[in-house]
Amino acid sequence: MNKIENLLKNKITEAVFSTFNIELEDDFVVIEIPKDSNNGDYSTNIAMKLTKSVKQKPSITANMLVEKLNETCEIAEKIEVAGVGFINFFIKSEVLAEIINTVIDAKDDYGKNNSGNNLKILVEYVSANPTGPLHCGHARGAAWGDVICRLLKKSGYDYLREYYINDAGNQIDMLGESIYGRYRQYYGLDFTIPADGYYGEDIIEITKEIIDDVGDNYLHSAKQEAVDFFKWEGRNRQLNRIKADLAYYGCHFDSWVSEKSIVDENRVEKALEKMISMNLTYQQDGAFWFKSTEYGDDKDRVLKKSDGFYTYLTPDIAYHQHKFERGYEKLVNLWGADHHGYVARMKAAMTALGHPKDALEVDLIQMVRLVEDGIEVKMSKRTGNAITIRELVDEVGLDAARYFFVCKAVDTHLDFDFTLAKSETNDNPVYYAQYAYARICSVLRQYPAEKLEHYSLLNCEKEIALLKHIGEFTSVVADAAKTRAPHKMCNYIQKLAQYFHSFYATNKICDENNIKLSKERLALVEAIRITLKNALDLIGVSSPERM
RNA sequence: GUCCACGUAGCUCAGCCGGAUAGAGCAUCCGCCUUCUAAGCGGACGGUCAGGGGUUCGAAUCCCUUCGUGGACGCCA
């Protein structure tokens, strides 16, 4: 909520109080920007919302309030009642223009806000098993998580980017076995790779890397010893590859937590003991069960199998419990949609352990379908395997890859249009925004902008639209952070670029015949530049000064 | 079969804590470079917001139901 909206809100609250003697709660008054500017710069539906309390037609209520507002609301040039009872405010353009200096003064910090209130929030994303390269599905999650964190940072949250490494389960054993197989194969010996092992090119590469380091040392040792060695060698090398791919993709994590460390620190036993002591479990058929149905799950879940091993769930509970123990009040997980059924039991576990109901929130990332020329592309033409994050970046470029993943809400399946993302021409939406930035920079290179004391001439429709949109930026950032909706930032960017292009096409920014107006416009353009740059930064897309 | 998500223009999607005539890009068609970057601008065409019911001043938005699509339903991870 910006300065103008706040002021309007206060004036409306006052007017309601003095007219009807009703004290409104803080969030009761809603200010919005009408789609059609004929309906004012800002509007409120307060008269409709008061229908029941005041027992009269909204239009009458609205007129009574406007009478009062006309006296008190000095920033408005005109206040009207329209439709069924909307109150529409037309703001003096010099008041709207004050935003220019706010932006210029704040520079990179424009958009920064404290809506997060320093909330300690841990965002866990990607968390792919260290058994193979990251593919396009991970790319969606990585971009989404990264942008969420950028938004949280800008909005004053105390956030942590975390990657959970599943390195204590069966899949890591399979990794060890797979490398062991390739190792023997390299030396021309008989070999087997388990049916649920890993057959990718990356395993062969990693095997060769290991051979470069240790040669045939493990050829004659006992199988289990060799597999154990390859398991951890493989895990570490895969993880390094993942880290490199993420860096290539512009994503960095603050924290890497391994499942093995959770196990080694006895956190799994402790978690189970805690659950037993809290009477959240029972024994049946030789196994320990979690009474998860009592906390909203479909059925009870096994924590410790009759063979004495834990299920996948138990270390995960321990891990999440540990997140809370580290002082995080809010946990956000971005999981692939295939983990869908897993959400309820995890939330059940956290609730059972005494954490607030919504302290853990899981956003599911739906599948990505790559489409080229209208046909689904399942495999890379080069390798025959799933397309990796690295191939994707090489193919379409970093900016396009990230933009395409971030610009759509994650709760629906995404068709990633390869053809469109690759096109370096007019069709590509990424360039639309970047081109606006390059155009702005070009203008400012030729005609440097300077801050003015006062702006009084920026009152054409397109200028007003830009001023209002720039003024919205901070609240859009705060809202996108709160609702974890990075695509809102893309929508904002597209609109800002659109307003600018439209303005640029119909108005000469620098006009020798009107120096005063030109100076004001240049300052406006500088404010647009800063806002656009900050917005692009938030989605991790570059702002080229020339194109 | 049970549970969950989704269903908006020819295509890809916004909009969804109820608000004014449901928006954008692509595609199709028509205009605009002697002018600060045409990777741009302006316009046209295009809709039973899956169907039905309900809640109310008002529903794409909330509730119920039917249909369709996808996913999850292991003492796997």
XYZ file of C-alpha atoms (C1' of nucleotides) in Angstrom:
624
model
C 0.000 0.000 0.000
C 1.562 3.276 -1.058
C 1.367 6.739 0.403
C -1.631 7.855 -1.605
C -3.622 4.715 -0.919
C -2.854 4.969 2.766
C -3.978 8.537 2.856
C -7.216 7.720 1.057
C -7.830 4.855 3.419
C -7.442 7.112 6.440
C -9.692 9.775 4.989
C -12.348 7.188 4.209
C -12.152 5.693 7.686
C -12.520 9.180 9.153
C -15.442 10.014 6.894
C -17.251 6.810 7.844
C -16.726 7.571 11.497
C -17.883 11.179 11.342
C -20.864 10.379 9.111
C -22.134 7.114 10.597
C -20.287 6.895 13.890
C -18.886 3.510 12.852
C -15.340 2.554 13.692
C -13.857 0.395 10.964
C -11.257 -2.285 11.411
C -7.916 -1.787 9.765
C -8.410 -3.941 6.684
C -12.016 -3.093 6.070
C -11.399 -0.318 3.594
C -10.257 -1.653 0.233
C -8.669 0.694 -2.275
C -8.265 -0.478 -5.819
C -7.145 0.904 -9.124
C -10.019 0.693 -11.593
C -9.282 -1.066 -14.848
C -10.913 1.753 -16.711
C -9.329 5.100 -15.878
C -12.655 6.795 -16.560
C -13.534 5.362 -13.161
C -10.841 7.380 -11.471
C -7.282 6.784 -10.365
C -8.379 4.945 -7.251
C -11.708 3.683 -6.059
C -13.356 2.078 -3.077
C -16.384 -0.146 -2.640
C -16.845 0.933 0.959
C -20.432 2.092 0.411
C -21.453 -1.395 -0.751
C -19.679 -3.026 2.129
C -21.552 -0.809 4.557
C -24.959 -1.659 3.117
C -25.957 -3.903 5.997
C -24.622 -1.715 8.809
C -26.234 1.499 7.629
C -29.352 -0.047 6.102
C -29.594 2.142 3.044
C -28.767 2.018 -0.638
C -25.037 2.113 -1.402
C -25.427 5.112 -3.693
C -26.901 7.167 -0.853
C -24.127 6.102 1.512
C -21.557 6.932 -1.132
C -22.948 10.402 -1.693
C -22.917 11.128 2.024
C -19.310 10.036 2.272
C -18.257 12.020 -0.788
C -19.731 15.152 0.716
C -17.400 14.703 3.677
C -14.419 13.585 1.593
C -14.682 16.652 -0.610
C -13.827 18.737 2.453
C -11.004 16.587 3.809
C -9.317 14.919 0.896
C -7.046 17.552 -0.564
C -5.063 15.317 -2.878
C -8.152 14.612 -4.928
C -9.073 16.796 -7.825
C -12.492 15.231 -8.080
C -14.435 12.568 -6.211
C -17.392 10.866 -7.849
C -20.017 8.285 -7.093
C -20.437 5.799 -9.928
C -22.189 2.569 -10.758
C -24.001 0.932 -7.861
C -22.043 2.953 -5.326
C -18.355 3.029 -6.071
C -16.512 6.092 -4.877
C -13.968 7.120 -7.474
C -11.044 9.390 -6.724
C -9.296 11.457 -9.354
C -5.963 12.444 -7.875
C -4.148 15.679 -8.702
C -1.421 14.767 -11.147
C 1.284 16.634 -9.229
C 0.519 14.449 -6.229
C 0.853 11.295 -8.339
C 4.130 12.641 -9.701
C 5.687 12.804 -6.240
C 6.464 9.122 -6.692
C 9.215 10.048 -9.153
C 11.500 11.437 -6.485
C 10.644 8.652 -4.092
C 11.914 6.184 -6.676
C 14.970 8.180 -7.666
C 15.986 8.627 -4.025
C 15.512 4.965 -3.174
C 17.243 3.640 -6.311
C 18.027 -0.076 -5.902
C 16.055 -0.094 -2.691
C 12.829 0.983 -4.327
C 10.358 -1.792 -3.652
C 11.939 -2.685 -0.347
C 9.408 -3.083 2.443
C 9.008 -4.546 5.892
C 5.888 -6.576 5.376
C 7.812 -9.714 6.320
C 8.415 -8.289 9.745
C 11.616 -10.309 10.106
C 9.708 -13.591 10.145
C 12.123 -16.504 10.219
C 11.222 -18.562 7.192
C 13.016 -21.534 5.704
C 12.445 -22.241 2.032
C 13.388 -25.702 0.893
C 13.418 -26.301 -2.831
C 14.883 -28.440 -5.594
C 16.211 -31.071 -3.128
C 16.750 -33.482 -6.009
C 18.386 -36.788 -5.163
C 22.148 -36.692 -5.797
C 21.920 -39.555 -8.253
C 21.698 -37.747 -11.562
C 21.551 -34.413 -13.301
C 18.820 -31.836 -12.773
C 16.192 -31.773 -15.468
C 13.527 -29.333 -16.559
C 11.117 -30.084 -13.745
C 13.816 -29.113 -11.283
C 14.455 -25.985 -13.306
C 10.927 -24.842 -12.674
C 11.254 -25.421 -8.947
C 14.682 -23.815 -8.832
C 13.566 -20.652 -10.580
C 10.403 -20.447 -8.528
C 12.184 -20.961 -5.208
C 14.915 -18.547 -6.107
C 12.489 -15.788 -6.967
C 10.432 -16.422 -3.849
C 13.566 -15.867 -1.799
C 14.424 -12.695 -3.675
C 10.923 -11.433 -2.921
C 11.212 -12.437 0.730
C 14.509 -10.611 1.006
C 13.061 -7.429 -0.480
C 10.099 -7.679 1.874
C 12.018 -7.962 5.104
C 11.761 -11.659 5.895
C 14.564 -13.494 7.660
C 14.802 -16.266 5.094
C 17.051 -19.224 4.346
C 17.455 -21.072 1.067
C 17.906 -24.747 1.815
C 18.560 -27.877 -0.223
C 17.897 -31.259 1.362
C 20.145 -34.033 0.148
C 18.506 -37.449 0.212
C 21.657 -39.451 0.704
C 20.790 -42.067 3.285
C 18.290 -44.242 1.533
C 18.092 -47.009 -0.964
C 18.709 -44.795 -3.969
C 22.208 -44.004 -2.787
C 22.961 -47.709 -2.468
C 21.751 -48.101 -6.030
C 24.069 -45.315 -7.079
C 26.980 -47.179 -5.481
C 26.004 -50.411 -7.188
C 25.611 -48.688 -10.542
C 29.045 -47.114 -10.396
C 30.525 -50.386 -9.210
C 29.027 -52.053 -12.277
C 30.461 -49.441 -14.626
C 33.792 -49.705 -12.858
C 34.038 -53.412 -13.539
C 32.803 -52.879 -17.057
C 35.612 -50.395 -17.659
C 38.147 -53.063 -16.811
C 36.440 -55.597 -19.040
C 35.068 -57.709 -16.206
C 31.609 -59.187 -15.905
C 29.249 -56.665 -14.313
C 25.638 -56.078 -13.371
C 23.668 -52.947 -12.795
C 20.557 -53.353 -10.645
C 17.178 -53.041 -12.324
C 16.385 -49.921 -10.313
C 19.942 -48.625 -10.668
C 21.107 -45.710 -12.771
C 21.931 -46.106 -16.436
C 22.668 -42.516 -17.471
C 25.677 -41.168 -19.294
C 26.587 -39.223 -16.151
C 27.274 -42.456 -14.246
C 29.823 -43.535 -16.842
C 31.474 -40.104 -16.744
C 31.640 -40.159 -12.990
C 33.069 -43.660 -13.019
C 35.847 -42.442 -15.305
C 36.548 -39.496 -13.046
C 36.877 -41.852 -10.101
C 39.156 -44.150 -12.066
C 41.377 -41.152 -12.855
C 41.788 -40.702 -9.100
C 41.963 -44.237 -7.708
C 42.708 -46.465 -10.709
C 41.977 -50.136 -10.178
C 42.404 -50.014 -6.387
C 38.873 -51.242 -5.785
C 38.955 -54.053 -8.289
C 40.105 -56.624 -5.817
C 38.552 -55.391 -2.609
C 35.392 -56.934 -1.244
C 32.276 -55.923 -3.121
C 30.597 -54.224 -0.177
C 33.681 -52.174 0.564
C 33.880 -51.074 -3.051
C 30.186 -50.255 -3.269
C 30.394 -48.201 -0.069
C 33.282 -46.272 -1.499
C 31.553 -45.643 -4.842
C 28.392 -44.692 -3.073
C 29.971 -41.689 -1.349
C 32.303 -40.810 -4.178
C 29.307 -40.857 -6.491
C 27.142 -38.886 -4.091
C 29.758 -36.167 -3.710
C 30.468 -35.909 -7.389
C 26.811 -35.844 -8.320
C 26.234 -33.159 -5.735
C 29.064 -31.059 -7.115
C 27.552 -31.370 -10.550
C 24.188 -30.292 -9.217
C 25.756 -27.301 -7.510
C 27.552 -26.349 -10.703
C 24.364 -26.688 -12.747
C 22.442 -24.566 -10.278
C 25.122 -21.892 -10.368
C 24.980 -22.037 -14.151
C 21.275 -21.390 -13.779
C 21.848 -18.471 -11.419
C 20.670 -20.234 -8.264
C 22.557 -20.397 -4.998
C 21.653 -21.994 -1.709
C 22.585 -20.823 1.774
C 22.300 -24.218 3.338
C 22.762 -27.842 2.287
C 21.465 -30.370 4.769
C 22.155 -34.021 4.256
C 19.865 -36.812 5.324
C 22.917 -38.719 6.428
C 23.826 -35.968 8.879
C 20.308 -36.117 10.284
C 20.766 -39.844 10.760
C 24.310 -39.559 12.139
C 23.242 -36.975 14.692
C 20.652 -39.448 15.977
C 17.869 -37.072 15.127
C 15.731 -39.851 13.663
C 15.724 -41.854 16.902
C 15.089 -38.693 18.869
C 12.156 -37.757 16.696
C 10.643 -41.208 17.037
C 11.192 -41.183 20.793
C 9.551 -37.825 21.017
C 6.556 -39.070 19.073
C 6.320 -42.159 21.246
C 6.505 -40.067 24.414
C 3.794 -37.783 23.086
C 1.618 -40.848 22.550
C 1.442 -40.296 18.817
C 2.339 -43.855 17.923
C 1.320 -47.454 18.454
C 2.845 -50.838 17.714
C 1.190 -53.323 15.420
C 2.483 -56.321 13.460
C 5.941 -55.614 14.771
C 6.041 -52.076 13.388
C 5.733 -48.583 14.871
C 2.842 -46.623 13.452
C 2.094 -42.888 13.533
C -1.537 -42.102 14.326
C -1.632 -39.666 11.440
C -5.353 -40.096 10.828
C -5.920 -38.191 14.042
C -4.238 -35.242 12.335
C -5.995 -35.239 8.998
C -4.207 -37.972 7.049
C -6.072 -40.701 5.135
C -4.463 -43.559 6.975
C -1.905 -44.227 9.655
C 1.708 -44.451 8.553
C 4.525 -46.773 9.449
C 7.515 -45.053 11.031
C 9.655 -48.076 11.808
C 9.216 -51.255 9.841
C 9.050 -54.696 11.383
C 12.551 -55.342 10.032
C 13.803 -52.526 12.253
C 14.494 -50.027 9.444
C 12.810 -46.665 9.214
C 10.514 -45.734 6.375
C 11.269 -42.696 4.248
C 8.890 -40.661 6.351
C 10.727 -40.860 9.653
C 14.015 -39.166 8.737
C 11.939 -36.574 6.943
C 9.956 -35.883 10.090
C 13.227 -35.606 11.986
C 14.557 -33.213 9.372
C 11.520 -30.953 9.531
C 11.503 -31.062 13.287
C 15.113 -29.967 13.130
C 14.146 -27.001 10.963
C 11.869 -25.828 13.748
C 14.535 -26.503 16.346
C 16.831 -24.197 14.428
C 14.369 -21.424 15.156
C 12.367 -21.150 11.945
C 8.771 -20.192 12.524
C 7.625 -20.861 9.014
C 8.636 -23.667 6.670
C 7.946 -23.537 2.978
C 8.638 -26.556 0.788
C 8.506 -26.659 -2.963
C 7.865 -30.236 -3.929
C 7.264 -31.928 -7.235
C 3.640 -32.740 -7.880
C 4.398 -36.440 -7.535
C 4.858 -35.825 -3.789
C 1.257 -34.813 -3.644
C 0.121 -37.651 -1.394
C 2.984 -37.018 0.941
C 1.900 -33.547 1.998
C -0.918 -34.589 4.301
C 1.209 -36.971 6.382
C 4.039 -34.469 6.720
C 1.699 -31.737 7.840
C 0.041 -34.222 10.158
C 3.407 -35.030 11.704
C 4.267 -31.402 12.285
C 0.883 -30.620 13.760
C 1.138 -33.677 16.001
C 4.513 -32.497 17.223
C 2.855 -29.328 18.392
C 3.669 -26.865 15.647
C 0.990 -24.446 14.459
C -1.224 -25.774 11.719
C 0.114 -23.640 8.899
C 3.705 -23.442 10.049
C 4.560 -25.871 7.271
C 3.294 -25.011 3.822
C 3.966 -27.079 0.750
C 3.687 -25.618 -2.732
C 3.489 -28.295 -5.381
C 5.258 -27.692 -8.641
C 3.299 -29.213 -11.495
C 4.889 -31.017 -14.404
C 6.701 -29.295 -17.221
C 6.082 -30.377 -20.762
C 8.574 -29.217 -23.350
C 6.977 -28.359 -26.632
C 8.762 -27.609 -29.881
C 6.817 -26.668 -32.992
C 3.691 -27.874 -31.293
C 5.073 -31.340 -30.529
C 6.070 -32.586 -27.108
C 9.817 -33.122 -26.732
C 10.429 -35.854 -24.208
C 14.096 -36.548 -24.652
C 17.168 -34.665 -25.633
C 18.048 -35.348 -29.256
C 21.709 -35.389 -28.348
C 21.779 -37.713 -25.345
C 18.461 -39.539 -25.562
C 17.869 -38.807 -21.891
C 15.670 -36.288 -20.159
C 16.704 -32.754 -21.037
C 18.923 -31.327 -18.321
C 18.871 -27.882 -16.830
C 22.213 -27.174 -18.476
C 21.000 -28.162 -21.916
C 17.966 -25.997 -21.396
C 20.050 -22.941 -20.523
C 22.399 -23.562 -23.446
C 19.468 -23.928 -25.747
C 17.291 -20.949 -24.819
C 19.515 -18.745 -22.679
C 19.405 -18.033 -18.991
C 16.992 -15.113 -19.081
C 14.421 -16.871 -21.218
C 14.626 -20.116 -19.244
C 14.090 -18.379 -15.939
C 11.465 -16.029 -17.229
C 9.373 -18.780 -18.761
C 9.313 -20.796 -15.572
C 8.551 -17.873 -13.333
C 5.858 -16.197 -15.388
C 3.268 -18.920 -14.926
C 1.654 -19.989 -11.672
C 3.015 -23.356 -10.539
C -0.276 -25.043 -9.797
C -0.970 -25.908 -13.412
C 0.970 -27.972 -15.892
C 3.357 -25.867 -17.882
C 3.950 -26.118 -21.575
C 7.421 -24.748 -22.107
C 7.445 -23.519 -25.670
C 10.952 -24.165 -26.897
C 10.356 -22.501 -30.209
C 9.124 -19.327 -28.549
C 11.828 -19.239 -25.883
C 14.535 -19.704 -28.472
C 13.270 -17.057 -30.816
C 15.352 -13.932 -30.462
C 12.733 -11.895 -32.198
C 9.619 -9.951 -31.469
C 7.544 -12.928 -30.374
C 9.485 -13.599 -27.234
C 7.947 -11.967 -24.154
C 11.269 -11.775 -22.312
C 12.626 -9.388 -24.878
C 9.602 -7.175 -24.656
C 10.555 -6.117 -21.146
C 14.273 -6.061 -21.802
C 13.763 -4.004 -24.920
C 11.854 -1.440 -22.918
C 14.826 -1.222 -20.580
C 17.317 -0.860 -23.437
C 15.189 1.844 -25.022
C 15.050 3.748 -21.757
C 18.801 3.529 -21.340
C 19.295 4.741 -24.870
C 17.201 7.813 -24.213
C 18.928 8.544 -20.933
C 22.370 8.167 -22.503
C 21.508 10.952 -24.891
C 19.520 13.096 -22.496
C 20.561 12.566 -18.884
C 17.755 12.888 -16.350
C 17.886 15.016 -13.248
C 15.674 15.190 -10.225
C 13.333 18.176 -10.041
C 11.739 19.904 -7.085
C 8.265 19.666 -8.456
C 6.421 18.032 -11.323
C 3.328 19.696 -12.675
C 3.171 18.896 -16.365
C 2.889 15.109 -16.357
C -0.819 14.812 -16.838
C -1.495 12.962 -20.052
C -3.240 9.621 -19.762
C -0.146 7.517 -20.437
C 1.975 9.453 -17.957
C -0.660 9.057 -15.275
C -0.846 5.328 -15.947
C 2.922 5.050 -15.559
C 2.998 7.104 -12.361
C 0.298 4.960 -10.783
C 1.908 1.735 -11.886
C 5.296 2.750 -10.519
C 3.591 3.699 -7.287
C 2.151 0.199 -7.014
C 5.499 -1.543 -7.160
C 6.188 -1.868 -3.457
C 2.791 -3.325 -2.670
C 3.085 -5.751 -5.561
C 6.436 -6.931 -4.182
C 5.003 -7.365 -0.705
C 1.984 -9.223 -2.012
C 4.014 -11.498 -4.283
C 6.253 -12.356 -1.322
C 3.359 -13.031 0.999
C 1.418 -15.173 -1.430
C 4.593 -16.741 -2.852
C 3.518 -15.809 -6.341
C 6.502 -14.784 -8.445
C 4.396 -14.693 -11.591
C 2.756 -11.573 -10.244
C 6.097 -9.864 -10.676
C 6.138 -10.936 -14.335
C 2.675 -9.555 -14.851
C 3.834 -6.318 -13.281
C 6.868 -6.148 -15.551
C 4.871 -6.801 -18.701
C 2.465 -4.064 -17.832
C 5.196 -1.593 -16.977
C 6.958 -2.318 -20.267
C 3.680 -2.017 -22.105
C 2.879 1.375 -20.562
C 6.352 2.585 -21.394
C 6.347 1.391 -25.005
C 2.963 2.957 -25.511
C 4.092 6.236 -23.962
C 7.281 6.199 -25.983
C 5.467 5.664 -29.250
C 3.067 8.538 -28.850
C 5.098 11.134 -26.952
C 8.411 12.673 -27.745
C 10.261 12.514 -24.458
C 12.773 15.146 -25.433
C 11.215 18.037 -27.209
C 13.396 21.125 -27.794
C 10.258 23.239 -27.936
C 9.244 22.336 -24.437
C 12.286 22.094 -22.176
C 10.318 22.102 -18.929
C 8.114 19.191 -19.972
C 11.112 17.299 -21.344
C 12.903 17.552 -18.020
C 9.914 16.227 -16.149
C 9.537 13.384 -18.614
C 13.192 12.454 -18.326
C 12.851 12.238 -14.568
C 9.797 10.032 -15.056
C 11.758 7.835 -17.448
C 14.551 7.507 -14.903
C 12.004 6.401 -12.310
C 10.651 3.843 -14.767
C 14.168 2.616 -15.428
C 14.866 2.076 -11.725
C 11.563 0.325 -11.161
C 11.974 -1.924 -14.184
C 15.522 -2.804 -13.200
C 14.492 -3.672 -9.661
C 11.605 -5.749 -10.937
C 13.782 -7.682 -13.379
C 16.340 -8.233 -10.625
C 13.624 -9.784 -8.501
C 12.924 -12.447 -11.096
C 16.600 -12.947 -11.818
C 16.473 -11.676 -15.379
C 19.144 -9.295 -16.655
C 18.541 -5.694 -17.667
C 20.568 -5.067 -20.821
C 21.397 -1.422 -21.529
C 21.660 -2.093 -25.246
C 19.995 -4.629 -27.479
C -12.558 -47.194 -6.165
C -10.799 -43.102 -2.429
C -8.326 -38.374 -1.904
C -6.224 -33.805 -4.116
C -5.419 -30.214 -7.959
C -6.953 -28.205 -12.385
C -10.971 -26.824 -16.476
C -11.284 -18.962 -18.751
C -10.705 -16.692 -26.634
C -8.270 -21.309 -32.021
C -3.323 -22.010 -28.766
C -0.466 -20.676 -24.051
C -2.077 -18.357 -19.795
C -3.474 -13.897 -16.263
C -7.568 -12.438 -13.269
C -9.871 -15.958 -8.078
C -9.431 -13.287 0.358
C -16.974 -11.635 -4.319
C -17.255 -5.747 -7.387
C -18.023 -1.606 -12.692
C -18.216 -3.694 -20.020
C -13.838 -10.953 -18.113
C -7.855 -9.400 -19.812
C -2.761 -10.303 -22.156
C 0.617 -12.809 -25.525
C 0.655 -15.987 -29.798
C -2.147 -17.062 -34.307
C -5.356 -14.433 -38.324
C -6.491 -9.618 -40.686
C -5.746 -3.982 -41.365
C -2.719 0.432 -40.532
C 2.177 3.149 -38.660
C 9.685 4.055 -39.451
C 12.272 11.636 -42.697
C 11.093 11.524 -35.619
C 14.785 9.870 -28.663
C 16.187 1.748 -30.594
C 9.882 -0.846 -35.389
C 12.815 -6.663 -30.557
C 8.008 -1.131 -31.020
C 2.913 1.291 -31.509
C -2.444 1.589 -32.968
C -6.776 -1.164 -34.561
C -10.006 -5.557 -36.006
C -11.485 -10.557 -35.121
C -12.184 -13.953 -31.200
C -15.930 -15.945 -24.757
C -22.345 -20.231 -22.457
C -15.251 -18.320 -17.565
C -16.652 -27.127 -18.656
C -22.413 -28.194 -17.512
C -26.177 -27.608 -13.640
C -27.802 -25.797 -8.916
C -27.086 -22.676 -4.443
C -25.431 -18.379 -1.226
C -26.525 -12.237 -2.160
C -27.367 -5.999 -3.737
C -23.602 -8.448 -6.981
C -20.278 -14.896 -8.704
C -15.000 -16.540 -13.430
C -14.048 -15.853 -8.008
C -17.424 -18.841 -2.334
C -20.549 -23.715 -1.477
C -22.894 -28.319 -3.568
C -23.203 -31.565 -7.788
C -22.158 -33.809 -12.678
C -18.596 -34.347 -16.477
C -13.504 -33.992 -18.293
C -7.972 -33.888 -17.519
C -3.768 -34.790 -14.506
C -1.635 -36.670 -10.030
C -1.390 -39.399 -5.366
C -3.026 -43.660 -2.949
C 3.517 -49.370 -0.294
C 6.168 -52.019 6.406
C 9.381 -48.020 -1.613
C 12.400 -43.750 -1.653
